[in-house]
mmCIF file of C-alpha atoms in Angstrom:
data_model
loop_
_atom_site.group_PDB
_atom_site.id
_atom_site.type_symbol
_atom_site.label_atom_id
_atom_site.label_comp_id
_atom_site.label_asym_id
_atom_site.label_seq_id
_atom_site.Cartn_x
_atom_site.Cartn_y
_atom_site.Cartn_z
ATOM 1 C CA ALA A 1 13.030 -2.893 6.663
ATOM 2 C CA GLU A 2 13.980 -0.315 3.736
ATOM 3 C CA SER A 3 15.083 2.751 5.318
ATOM 4 C CA PHE A 4 11.879 4.778 4.318
ATOM 5 C CA TRP A 5 10.113 2.165 7.189
ATOM 6 C CA ASN A 6 9.741 3.711 10.556
ATOM 7 C CA GLU A 7 10.225 1.064 12.986
ATOM 8 C CA SER A 8 7.838 2.926 15.863
ATOM 9 C CA VAL A 9 5.159 2.966 12.979
ATOM 10 C CA ILE A 10 5.398 -1.439 12.147
ATOM 11 C CA ASP A 11 5.433 -1.927 15.963
ATOM 12 C CA ARG A 12 2.603 -0.271 16.592
ATOM 13 C CA VAL A 13 0.971 -2.019 13.481
ATOM 14 C CA TYR A 14 2.129 -5.369 14.703
ATOM 15 C CA GLY A 15 0.742 -4.462 18.728
ATOM 16 C CA SER A 16 -2.831 -3.663 16.960
ATOM 17 C CA ALA A 17 -2.472 -6.488 14.636
ATOM 18 C CA ARG A 18 -2.010 -8.786 17.417
ATOM 19 C CA GLY A 19 -5.618 -7.891 18.151
ATOM 20 C CA PHE A 20 -7.024 -10.382 16.052
ATOM 21 C CA SER A 21 -5.652 -13.219 18.590
ATOM 22 C CA GLN A 22 -7.931 -11.848 21.268
ATOM 23 C CA LEU A 23 -10.830 -11.937 18.981
ATOM 24 C CA GLY A 24 -10.020 -15.938 18.597
ATOM 25 C CA ALA A 25 -8.122 -15.339 15.616
ATOM 26 C CA SER A 26 -4.632 -16.887 13.944
ATOM 27 C CA VAL A 27 -2.181 -14.437 13.716
ATOM 28 C CA ASP A 28 0.741 -14.998 12.192
ATOM 29 C CA GLU A 29 3.560 -13.009 10.455
ATOM 30 C CA VAL A 30 4.456 -13.483 5.911
ATOM 31 C CA GLN A 31 6.383 -12.167 3.746
ATOM 32 C CA LEU A 32 4.753 -11.156 0.518
ATOM 33 C CA GLU A 33 6.916 -9.480 -2.301
ATOM 34 C CA LEU A 34 4.903 -7.905 -4.924
ATOM 35 C CA GLY A 35 6.805 -5.784 -7.009
ATOM 36 C CA ASP A 36 6.852 -2.259 -7.091
ATOM 37 C CA TRP A 37 3.370 -1.129 -8.181
ATOM 38 C CA TYR A 38 3.690 2.519 -9.291
ATOM 39 C CA PRO A 39 5.618 1.735 -12.654
ATOM 40 C CA VAL A 40 3.124 -1.131 -13.588
ATOM 41 C CA PHE A 41 -0.084 1.899 -12.603
ATOM 42 C CA THR A 42 1.773 4.814 -14.390
ATOM 43 C CA ARG A 43 2.212 2.521 -17.636
ATOM 44 C CA ILE A 44 -1.495 1.502 -17.597
ATOM 45 C CA VAL A 45 -3.097 5.067 -16.701
ATOM 46 C CA ALA A 46 -0.741 6.222 -19.795
ATOM 47 C CA GLU A 47 -2.027 3.392 -22.009
ATOM 48 C CA TYR A 48 -5.667 4.494 -21.132
ATOM 49 C CA SER A 49 -5.313 7.966 -20.849
ATOM 50 C CA ALA A 50 -3.414 8.126 -23.942
ATOM 51 C CA GLY A 51 -5.135 11.687 -24.554
ATOM 52 C CA ALA A 52 -4.419 14.759 -22.651
ATOM 53 C CA LEU A 53 -3.329 12.801 -19.382
ATOM 54 C CA TYR A 54 -0.570 10.689 -20.700
ATOM 55 C CA PRO A 55 2.385 13.201 -21.241
ATOM 56 C CA LEU A 56 2.062 13.888 -17.327
ATOM 57 C CA VAL A 57 1.160 9.985 -16.246
ATOM 58 C CA ALA A 58 4.227 9.026 -18.780
ATOM 59 C CA GLY A 59 6.783 12.021 -16.939
ATOM 60 C CA ALA A 60 5.729 10.999 -13.351
ATOM 61 C CA ALA A 61 7.244 6.987 -14.421
ATOM 62 C CA ARG A 62 9.956 8.566 -15.865
ATOM 63 C CA THR A 63 10.803 10.692 -12.960
ATOM 64 C CA TRP A 64 9.967 7.865 -10.484
ATOM 65 C CA GLY A 65 12.534 5.766 -12.403
ATOM 66 C CA SER A 66 14.941 8.303 -12.240
ATOM 67 C CA VAL A 67 14.727 9.061 -8.628
ATOM 68 C CA ARG A 68 15.442 4.582 -8.014
ATOM 69 C CA GLY A 69 18.524 5.456 -10.421
ATOM 70 C CA GLU A 70 16.771 3.865 -13.357
ATOM 71 C CA PRO A 71 17.835 4.826 -16.765
ATOM 72 C CA GLU A 72 15.478 7.220 -18.652
ATOM 73 C CA SER A 73 12.405 4.986 -19.579
ATOM 74 C CA PRO A 74 11.555 5.036 -23.055
ATOM 75 C CA LEU A 75 7.783 6.200 -24.055
ATOM 76 C CA TRP A 76 5.460 4.020 -22.189
ATOM 77 C CA LYS A 77 3.038 3.620 -25.206
ATOM 78 C CA GLY A 78 2.569 -0.182 -26.033
ATOM 79 C CA GLU A 79 3.749 -1.246 -23.225
ATOM 80 C CA ILE A 80 0.177 -2.421 -21.862
ATOM 81 C CA GLU A 81 0.862 -6.441 -22.196
ATOM 82 C CA ASP A 82 3.725 -6.102 -19.784
ATOM 83 C CA ALA A 83 1.912 -3.860 -17.299
ATOM 84 C CA LEU A 84 -0.884 -6.013 -17.299
ATOM 85 C CA ALA A 85 0.596 -9.509 -16.905
ATOM 86 C CA ALA A 86 2.593 -7.386 -13.995
ATOM 87 C CA ARG A 87 -0.231 -6.828 -12.724
ATOM 88 C CA GLU A 88 -1.573 -9.912 -12.680
ATOM 89 C CA ALA A 89 1.549 -11.626 -11.613
ATOM 90 C CA MET A 90 1.093 -9.338 -8.404
ATOM 91 C CA ALA A 91 -2.723 -10.572 -8.027
ATOM 92 C CA GLN A 92 -1.676 -14.002 -8.316
ATOM 93 C CA ARG A 93 0.906 -13.883 -5.608
ATOM 94 C CA LEU A 94 -1.653 -12.207 -3.443
ATOM 95 C CA LEU A 95 -4.463 -14.490 -3.870
ATOM 96 C CA GLY A 96 -1.955 -17.184 -3.239
ATOM 97 C CA LEU A 97 -1.754 -16.000 0.478
ATOM 98 C CA PHE A 98 -5.368 -15.875 0.956
ATOM 99 C CA GLU A 99 -5.600 -19.513 0.396
ATOM 100 C CA GLU A 100 -4.164 -19.916 3.468
ATOM 101 C CA TYR A 101 -5.263 -16.434 5.144
ATOM 102 C CA ASP A 102 -8.555 -14.550 5.510
ATOM 103 C CA ILE A 103 -7.287 -11.409 6.169
ATOM 104 C CA LEU A 104 -3.753 -9.484 5.165
ATOM 105 C CA VAL A 105 -2.749 -6.734 7.725
ATOM 106 C CA THR A 106 -0.182 -4.398 6.667
ATOM 107 C CA ALA A 107 0.425 -0.431 7.910
ATOM 108 C CA THR A 108 -1.338 2.170 5.826
ATOM 109 C CA SER A 109 1.832 4.203 5.396
ATOM 110 C CA PRO A 110 5.198 2.955 6.975
ATOM 111 C CA VAL A 111 6.196 6.465 8.019
ATOM 112 C CA ILE A 112 5.058 8.841 10.976
ATOM 113 C CA ALA A 113 2.358 10.912 9.478
ATOM 114 C CA PRO A 114 4.086 14.255 8.386
ATOM 115 C CA THR A 115 3.323 17.452 9.781
ATOM 116 C CA ARG A 116 1.362 19.912 7.584
ATOM 117 C CA GLU A 117 4.227 21.771 6.664
ATOM 118 C CA GLU A 118 5.974 18.330 5.974
ATOM 119 C CA TYR A 119 3.581 16.935 3.983
ATOM 120 C CA GLU A 120 3.170 20.269 1.852
ATOM 121 C CA HIS A 121 6.952 19.965 0.554
ATOM 122 C CA TRP A 122 6.268 16.153 -0.056
ATOM 123 C CA MET A 123 3.566 16.897 -2.298
ATOM 124 C CA ALA A 124 6.052 19.220 -3.922
ATOM 125 C CA SER A 125 8.306 16.257 -4.252
ATOM 126 C CA ASP A 126 8.692 13.859 -7.403
ATOM 127 C CA THR A 127 8.227 10.821 -4.618
ATOM 128 C CA HIS A 128 5.299 11.578 -2.362
ATOM 129 C CA SER A 129 3.139 9.379 -4.148
ATOM 130 C CA PRO A 130 5.377 6.159 -4.687
ATOM 131 C CA GLU A 131 6.678 6.241 -1.115
ATOM 132 C CA TYR A 132 3.955 7.379 1.349
ATOM 133 C CA THR A 133 1.279 5.207 -1.059
ATOM 134 C CA ARG A 134 4.252 2.080 -1.019
ATOM 135 C CA LEU A 135 1.307 -0.101 0.590
ATOM 136 C CA THR A 136 -1.700 0.824 -0.394
ATOM 137 C CA GLY A 137 -0.922 1.330 -3.915
ATOM 138 C CA HIS A 138 -0.785 -2.379 -4.437
ATOM 139 C CA MET A 139 -4.048 -3.000 -3.561
ATOM 140 C CA ASN A 140 -5.334 0.466 -5.580
ATOM 141 C CA LEU A 141 -3.551 -1.654 -8.712
ATOM 142 C CA LEU A 142 -5.152 -4.778 -7.970
ATOM 143 C CA GLY A 143 -8.711 -3.958 -7.117
ATOM 144 C CA PHE A 144 -8.578 -6.112 -3.535
ATOM 145 C CA PRO A 145 -10.788 -4.410 -1.082
ATOM 146 C CA ALA A 146 -9.027 -2.486 1.837
ATOM 147 C CA ILE A 147 -9.948 -0.932 4.536
ATOM 148 C CA THR A 148 -7.740 1.504 7.090
ATOM 149 C CA VAL A 149 -8.728 1.157 10.800
ATOM 150 C CA PRO A 150 -6.441 3.456 13.330
ATOM 151 C CA ALA A 151 -3.706 1.148 15.116
ATOM 152 C CA GLY A 152 -2.477 3.914 18.066
ATOM 153 C CA LEU A 153 -0.070 6.915 17.979
ATOM 154 C CA VAL A 154 3.455 7.258 17.547
ATOM 155 C CA ASP A 155 5.281 10.330 18.680
ATOM 156 C CA GLY A 156 1.770 12.063 19.239
ATOM 157 C CA MET A 157 0.982 11.123 15.561
ATOM 158 C CA PRO A 158 -2.165 8.684 14.140
ATOM 159 C CA VAL A 159 -0.715 5.764 12.602
ATOM 160 C CA GLY A 160 -2.983 3.528 10.398
ATOM 161 C CA MET A 161 -3.344 0.072 10.106
ATOM 162 C CA GLN A 162 -4.547 -1.313 6.483
ATOM 163 C CA LEU A 163 -6.872 -4.545 5.946
ATOM 164 C CA VAL A 164 -6.937 -6.522 3.199
ATOM 165 C CA ALA A 165 -9.044 -9.263 1.934
ATOM 166 C CA ARG A 166 -9.163 -11.216 -1.113
ATOM 167 C CA PRO A 167 -11.895 -9.710 -4.285
ATOM 168 C CA ASP A 168 -15.791 -9.739 -3.803
ATOM 169 C CA GLU A 169 -15.007 -10.699 0.440
ATOM 170 C CA ASP A 170 -15.754 -6.692 1.168
ATOM 171 C CA ALA A 171 -18.477 -7.803 3.899
ATOM 172 C CA ARG A 172 -15.813 -10.297 5.629
ATOM 173 C CA LEU A 173 -13.051 -7.270 5.326
ATOM 174 C CA LEU A 174 -15.521 -4.702 7.056
ATOM 175 C CA ARG A 175 -16.628 -7.552 9.789
ATOM 176 C CA ALA A 176 -12.872 -7.594 10.606
ATOM 177 C CA ALA A 177 -12.229 -4.089 10.839
ATOM 178 C CA ARG A 178 -15.732 -3.240 13.099
ATOM 179 C CA ALA A 179 -14.469 -6.241 15.537
ATOM 180 C CA LEU A 180 -11.022 -4.790 15.305
ATOM 181 C CA MET A 181 -12.219 -1.529 16.588
ATOM 182 C CA GLN A 182 -14.393 -2.646 18.936
ATOM 183 C CA LEU A 183 -10.995 -3.496 20.696
ATOM 184 C CA SER A 184 -10.134 0.386 20.561
ATOM 185 C CA PRO A 185 -6.468 0.016 19.472
ATOM 186 C CA PHE A 186 -6.281 3.553 20.590
ATOM 187 C CA SER A 187 -6.365 2.337 24.326
ATOM 188 C CA HIS A 188 -2.907 0.924 23.307
ATOM 189 C CA ALA A 189 -1.036 3.978 21.992
ATOM 190 C CA SER A 190 2.286 5.454 22.935
#
């Protein structure tokens, strides 16, 4: 796991995800590498908002690249084909997972929820969005239906669990979330 990930949060999500087995479902751990969603997202948004928003989004993309130790990015304008191809490749990898599984379960965020002060500091930083939304950002970029349900507590703070389904399977996703919520995941809180 990457250093940004909190193992207690991940353990809490694993525990709640195993609730699906109580419902008669098979629960497996899988590895899925989709790639970094944020540069692709910022390229697409920059291209489609070439007016007033473009400099802001392009600036955010360059900042995120420098935070990750990447060289200064060129202007993002004109790279829409590469970004759309990267988005399609991510979607195809995720669709491949849904050939075998009905629902994907992840943490909503891989960290303990920040305090108000931590959150305000985080929001003022250059990395708040890519880091905090590293697991939900892909679904927003790809347009896959996703929902967050409570998974319990870690150090007294709430942990969210993201459920994802293939496109156009929103009803399946909502049924799965409802069934899991009826197991009352907060009863497993620590």
